[in-house]
mmCIF file of C-alpha atoms and ligand atoms in Angstrom:
data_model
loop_
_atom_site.group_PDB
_atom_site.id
_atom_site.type_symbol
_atom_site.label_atom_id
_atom_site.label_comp_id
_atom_site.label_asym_id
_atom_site.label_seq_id
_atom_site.Cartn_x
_atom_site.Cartn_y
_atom_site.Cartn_z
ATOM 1 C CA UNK A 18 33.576 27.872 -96.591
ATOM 2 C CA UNK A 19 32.854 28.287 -93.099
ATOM 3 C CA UNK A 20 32.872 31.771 -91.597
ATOM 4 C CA UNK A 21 33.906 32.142 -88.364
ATOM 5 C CA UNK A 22 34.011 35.280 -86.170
ATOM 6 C CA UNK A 23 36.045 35.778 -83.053
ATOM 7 C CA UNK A 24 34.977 38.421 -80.424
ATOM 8 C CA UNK A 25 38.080 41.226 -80.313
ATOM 9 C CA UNK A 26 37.044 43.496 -78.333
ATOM 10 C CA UNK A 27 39.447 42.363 -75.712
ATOM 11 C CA UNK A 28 41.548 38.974 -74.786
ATOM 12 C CA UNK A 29 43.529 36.853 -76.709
ATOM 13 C CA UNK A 30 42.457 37.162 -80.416
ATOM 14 C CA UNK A 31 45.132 36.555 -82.987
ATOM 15 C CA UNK A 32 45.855 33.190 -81.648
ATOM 16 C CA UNK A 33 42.031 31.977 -82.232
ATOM 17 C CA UNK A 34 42.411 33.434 -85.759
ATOM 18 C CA UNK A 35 45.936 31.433 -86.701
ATOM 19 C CA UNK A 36 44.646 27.761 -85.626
ATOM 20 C CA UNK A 37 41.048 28.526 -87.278
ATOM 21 C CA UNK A 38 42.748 29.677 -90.315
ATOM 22 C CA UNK A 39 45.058 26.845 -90.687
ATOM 23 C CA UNK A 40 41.528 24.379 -89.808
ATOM 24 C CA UNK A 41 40.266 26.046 -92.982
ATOM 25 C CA UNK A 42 37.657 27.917 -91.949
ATOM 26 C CA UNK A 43 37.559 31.746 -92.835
ATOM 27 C CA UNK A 44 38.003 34.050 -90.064
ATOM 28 C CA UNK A 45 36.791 37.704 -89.187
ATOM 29 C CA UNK A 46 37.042 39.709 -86.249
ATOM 30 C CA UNK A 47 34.110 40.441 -84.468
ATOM 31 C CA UNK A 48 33.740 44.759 -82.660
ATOM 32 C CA UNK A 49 30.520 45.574 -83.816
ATOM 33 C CA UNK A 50 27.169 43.754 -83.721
ATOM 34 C CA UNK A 51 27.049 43.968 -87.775
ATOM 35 C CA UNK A 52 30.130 41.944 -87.862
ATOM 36 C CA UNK A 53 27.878 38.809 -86.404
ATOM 37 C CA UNK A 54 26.147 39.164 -89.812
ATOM 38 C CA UNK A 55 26.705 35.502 -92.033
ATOM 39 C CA UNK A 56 28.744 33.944 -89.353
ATOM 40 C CA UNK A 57 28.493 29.913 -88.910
ATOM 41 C CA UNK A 58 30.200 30.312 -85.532
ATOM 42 C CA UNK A 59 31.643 33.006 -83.369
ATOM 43 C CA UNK A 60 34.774 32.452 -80.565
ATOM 44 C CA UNK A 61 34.538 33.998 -77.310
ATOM 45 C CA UNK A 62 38.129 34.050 -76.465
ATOM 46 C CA UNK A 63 40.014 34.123 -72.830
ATOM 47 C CA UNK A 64 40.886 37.704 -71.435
ATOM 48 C CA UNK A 65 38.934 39.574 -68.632
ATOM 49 C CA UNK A 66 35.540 38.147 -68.236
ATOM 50 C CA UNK A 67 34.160 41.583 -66.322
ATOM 51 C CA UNK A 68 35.361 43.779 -69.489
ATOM 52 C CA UNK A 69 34.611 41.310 -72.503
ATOM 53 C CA UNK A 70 30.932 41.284 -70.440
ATOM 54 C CA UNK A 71 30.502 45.409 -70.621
ATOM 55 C CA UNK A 72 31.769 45.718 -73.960
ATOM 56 C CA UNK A 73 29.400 42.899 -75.376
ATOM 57 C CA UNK A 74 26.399 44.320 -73.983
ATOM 58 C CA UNK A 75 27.258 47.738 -74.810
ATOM 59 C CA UNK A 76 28.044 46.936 -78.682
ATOM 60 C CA UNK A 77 24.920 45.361 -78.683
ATOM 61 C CA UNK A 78 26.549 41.735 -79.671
ATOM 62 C CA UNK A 79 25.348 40.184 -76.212
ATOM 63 C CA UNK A 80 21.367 40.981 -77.470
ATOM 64 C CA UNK A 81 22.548 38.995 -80.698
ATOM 65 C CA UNK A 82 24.515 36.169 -79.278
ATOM 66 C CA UNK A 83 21.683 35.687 -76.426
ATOM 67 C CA UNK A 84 18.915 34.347 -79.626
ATOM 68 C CA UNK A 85 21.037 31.233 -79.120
ATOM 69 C CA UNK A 86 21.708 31.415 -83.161
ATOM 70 C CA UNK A 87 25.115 31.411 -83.155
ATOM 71 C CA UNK A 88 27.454 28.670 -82.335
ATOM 72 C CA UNK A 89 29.493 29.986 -79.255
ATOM 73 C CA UNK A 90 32.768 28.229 -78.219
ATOM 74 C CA UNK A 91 34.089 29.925 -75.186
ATOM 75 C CA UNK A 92 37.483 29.245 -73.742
ATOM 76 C CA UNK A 93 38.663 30.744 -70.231
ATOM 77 C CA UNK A 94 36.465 34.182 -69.954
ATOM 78 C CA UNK A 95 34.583 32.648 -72.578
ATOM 79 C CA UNK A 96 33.248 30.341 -70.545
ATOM 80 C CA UNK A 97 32.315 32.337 -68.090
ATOM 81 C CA UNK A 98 30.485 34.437 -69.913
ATOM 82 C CA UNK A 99 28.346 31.326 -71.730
ATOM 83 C CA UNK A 100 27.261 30.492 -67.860
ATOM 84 C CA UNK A 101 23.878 31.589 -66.519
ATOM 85 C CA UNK A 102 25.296 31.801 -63.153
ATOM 86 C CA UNK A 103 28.798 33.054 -61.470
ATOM 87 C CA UNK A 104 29.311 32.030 -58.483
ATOM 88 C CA UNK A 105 29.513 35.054 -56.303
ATOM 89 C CA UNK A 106 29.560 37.644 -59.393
ATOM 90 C CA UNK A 107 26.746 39.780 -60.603
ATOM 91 C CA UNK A 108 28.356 40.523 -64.314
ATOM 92 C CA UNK A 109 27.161 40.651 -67.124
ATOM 93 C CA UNK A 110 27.302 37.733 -69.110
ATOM 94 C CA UNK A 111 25.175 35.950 -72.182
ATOM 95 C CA UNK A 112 24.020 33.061 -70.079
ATOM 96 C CA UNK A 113 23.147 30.287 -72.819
ATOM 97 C CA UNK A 114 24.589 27.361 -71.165
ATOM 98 C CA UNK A 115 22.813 25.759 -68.040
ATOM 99 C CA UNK A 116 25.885 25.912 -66.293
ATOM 100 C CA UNK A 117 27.705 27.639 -63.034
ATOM 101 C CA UNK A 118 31.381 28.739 -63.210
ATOM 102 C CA UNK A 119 33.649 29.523 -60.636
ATOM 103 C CA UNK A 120 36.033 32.125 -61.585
ATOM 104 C CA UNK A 121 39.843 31.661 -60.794
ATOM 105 C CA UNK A 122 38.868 28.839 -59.482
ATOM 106 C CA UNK A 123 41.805 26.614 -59.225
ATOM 107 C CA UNK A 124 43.398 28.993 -56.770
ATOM 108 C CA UNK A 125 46.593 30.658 -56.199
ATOM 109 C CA UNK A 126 49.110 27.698 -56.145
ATOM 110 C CA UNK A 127 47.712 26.971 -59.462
ATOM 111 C CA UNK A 128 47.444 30.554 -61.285
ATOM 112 C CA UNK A 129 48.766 29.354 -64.504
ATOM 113 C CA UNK A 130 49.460 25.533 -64.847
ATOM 114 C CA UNK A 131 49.612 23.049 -67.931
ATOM 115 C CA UNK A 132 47.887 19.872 -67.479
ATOM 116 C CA UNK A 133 46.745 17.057 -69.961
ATOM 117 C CA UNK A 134 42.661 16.002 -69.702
ATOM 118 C CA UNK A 135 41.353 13.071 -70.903
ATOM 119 C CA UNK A 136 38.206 14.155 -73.445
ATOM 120 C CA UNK A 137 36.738 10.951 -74.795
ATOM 121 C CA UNK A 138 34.930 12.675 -77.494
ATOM 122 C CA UNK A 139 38.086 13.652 -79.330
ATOM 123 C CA UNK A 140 40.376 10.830 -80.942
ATOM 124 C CA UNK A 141 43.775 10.763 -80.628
ATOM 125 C CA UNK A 142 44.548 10.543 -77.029
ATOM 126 C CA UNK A 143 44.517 13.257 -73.976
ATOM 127 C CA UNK A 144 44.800 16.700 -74.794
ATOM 128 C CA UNK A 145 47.171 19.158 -73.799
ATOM 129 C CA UNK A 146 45.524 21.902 -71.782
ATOM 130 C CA UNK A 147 47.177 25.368 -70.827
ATOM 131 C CA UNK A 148 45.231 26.711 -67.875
ATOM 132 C CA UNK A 149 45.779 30.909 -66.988
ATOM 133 C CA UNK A 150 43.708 32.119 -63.964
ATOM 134 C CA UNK A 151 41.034 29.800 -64.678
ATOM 135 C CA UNK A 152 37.596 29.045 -63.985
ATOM 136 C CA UNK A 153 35.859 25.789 -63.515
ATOM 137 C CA UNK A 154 32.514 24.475 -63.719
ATOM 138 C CA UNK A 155 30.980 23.544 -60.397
ATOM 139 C CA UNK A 156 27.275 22.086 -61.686
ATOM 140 C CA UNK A 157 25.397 21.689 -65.177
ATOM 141 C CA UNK A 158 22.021 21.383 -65.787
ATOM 142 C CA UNK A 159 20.496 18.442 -67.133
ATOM 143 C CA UNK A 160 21.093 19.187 -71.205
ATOM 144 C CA UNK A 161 24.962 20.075 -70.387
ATOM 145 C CA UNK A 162 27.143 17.210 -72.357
ATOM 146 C CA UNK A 163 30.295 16.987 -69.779
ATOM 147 C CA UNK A 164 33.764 16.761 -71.956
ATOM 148 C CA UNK A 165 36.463 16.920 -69.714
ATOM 149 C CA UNK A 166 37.282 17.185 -66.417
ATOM 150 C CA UNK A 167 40.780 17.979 -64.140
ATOM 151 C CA UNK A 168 40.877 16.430 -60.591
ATOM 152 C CA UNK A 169 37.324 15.930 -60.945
ATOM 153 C CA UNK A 170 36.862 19.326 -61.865
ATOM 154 C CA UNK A 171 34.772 20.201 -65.060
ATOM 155 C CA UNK A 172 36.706 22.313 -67.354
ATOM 156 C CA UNK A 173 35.200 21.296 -70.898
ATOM 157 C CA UNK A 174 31.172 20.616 -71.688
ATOM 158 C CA UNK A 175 28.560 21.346 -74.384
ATOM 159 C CA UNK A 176 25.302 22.267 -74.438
ATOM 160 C CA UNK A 177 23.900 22.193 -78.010
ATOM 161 C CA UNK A 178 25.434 24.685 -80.273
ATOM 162 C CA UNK A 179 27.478 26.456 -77.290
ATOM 163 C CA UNK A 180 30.729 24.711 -76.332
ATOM 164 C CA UNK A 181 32.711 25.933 -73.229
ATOM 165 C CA UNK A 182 36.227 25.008 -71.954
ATOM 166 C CA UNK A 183 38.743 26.816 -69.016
ATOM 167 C CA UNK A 184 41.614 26.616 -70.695
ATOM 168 C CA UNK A 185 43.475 28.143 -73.652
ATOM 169 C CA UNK A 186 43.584 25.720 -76.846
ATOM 170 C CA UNK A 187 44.805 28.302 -79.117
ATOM 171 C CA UNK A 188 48.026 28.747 -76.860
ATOM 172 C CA UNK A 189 49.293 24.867 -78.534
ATOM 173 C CA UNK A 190 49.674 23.067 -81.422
ATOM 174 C CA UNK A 191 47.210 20.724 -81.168
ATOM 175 C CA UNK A 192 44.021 21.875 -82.943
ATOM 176 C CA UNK A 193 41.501 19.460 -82.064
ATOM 177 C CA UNK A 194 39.660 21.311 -80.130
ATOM 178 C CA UNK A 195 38.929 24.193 -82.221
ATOM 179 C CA UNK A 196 38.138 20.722 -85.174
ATOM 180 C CA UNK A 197 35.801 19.341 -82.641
ATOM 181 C CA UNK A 198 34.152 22.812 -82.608
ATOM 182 C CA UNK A 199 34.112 23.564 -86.787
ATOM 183 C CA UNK A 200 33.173 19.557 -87.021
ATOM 184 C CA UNK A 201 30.601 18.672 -84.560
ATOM 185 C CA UNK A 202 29.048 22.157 -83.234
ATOM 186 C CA UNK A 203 29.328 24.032 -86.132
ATOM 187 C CA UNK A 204 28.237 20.941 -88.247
ATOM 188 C CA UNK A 205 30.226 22.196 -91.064
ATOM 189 C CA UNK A 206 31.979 18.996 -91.903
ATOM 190 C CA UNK A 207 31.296 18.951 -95.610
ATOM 191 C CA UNK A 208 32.000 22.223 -96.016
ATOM 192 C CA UNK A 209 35.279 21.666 -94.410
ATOM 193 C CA UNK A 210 38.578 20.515 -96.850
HETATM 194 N N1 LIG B 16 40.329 35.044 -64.711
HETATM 195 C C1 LIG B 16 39.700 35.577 -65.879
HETATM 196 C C2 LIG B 16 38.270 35.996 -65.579
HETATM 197 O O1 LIG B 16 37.755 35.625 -64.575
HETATM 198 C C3 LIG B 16 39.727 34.575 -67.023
HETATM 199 C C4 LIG B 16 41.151 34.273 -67.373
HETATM 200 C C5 LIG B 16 41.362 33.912 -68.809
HETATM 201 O O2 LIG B 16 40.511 34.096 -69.673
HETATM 202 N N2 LIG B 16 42.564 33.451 -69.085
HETATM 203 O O3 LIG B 16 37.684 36.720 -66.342
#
């Protein structure tokens, strides 16, 4: 079965855990460095990029996650902290995507906004996107796979193993996203139900 651990040391945890569960993957929470041990994948949920950042390093998970081992998919402050570069920010982050992020990027009129985004690499039509102070990407390095973008704003890409989107996909009842992830990054398909 595939094991997959979801950072908790801050941001929006539980939710990760119920749509992962119900994918059939096995879930654990991830505080400590040790808990990376045997994981096939690890999610780097939304929350407060500056404080996920400190407590990552300071755990000792960031060293880990930084040997590029691990599938990583980010969502919201996940994202950001998958970029190598912030725009305008100096925090810490892991940096394994060749990617720069803008951080609550889309602006006060549009703190918190729902939107659906086409993503051409997932069947079954447009997916429905809940966005909550969040960033976007503003360029991507050559290797950078983009997935979906909002008013011509990136929001979802790949590089590799590490997948990042803006939004929350564990805040709706469509799981494709978090499929996509345990399917094609993880590669765990046979191992899947
Ligand atoms: N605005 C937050 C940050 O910059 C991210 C918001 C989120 O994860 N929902 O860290």
């Amino acid at each position: 079965m595939t094991q997959i651990g979801i950072a908790a040391v801050q941001g929006a945890v539980r939710e990760h855990e119920r749509v992962l569960a119900a994918l059939g993957a096995r879930t654990s929470l991830v505080r400590r460095k040790e808990d990376l041990d045997g994981l096939d994948g690890l999610v780097l949920p939304g929350g407060e990029s500056t404080a996920i950042g400190m407590l990552l390093e300071e755990y000792g998970i960031a060293d880990v996650l930084r040997k590029g081992e691990i599938p990583v998919f980010g969502t919201c402050a996940g994202m950001i902290l998958l970029a190598k570069e912030i725009e305008e920010s100096s925090q810490p982050r892991l940096g394994l995507m060749d990617i720069t992020v803008r951080r609550n990027a889309f602006g006060r009129q549009r703190e918190s906004f729902e939107e659906e985004i086409s993503v051409p690499a997932i069947q079954g039509g447009p997916l429905h996107a809940v966005f909550i102070r969040a960033p976007y990407v503003t360029s991507v390095g050559r290797d950078v796979e983009v997935l979906g973008t909002v008013d011509g704003k990136i929001v979802l890409c790949r590089q590799g193993r590490m997948l990042a989107g803006s939004f929350h996909p564990e805040l709706t009842d469509d799981r494709r996203l978090h499929r996509y992830f345990l399917e094609e990054v993880v590669g765990e398909r046979a191992r899947l139900a």
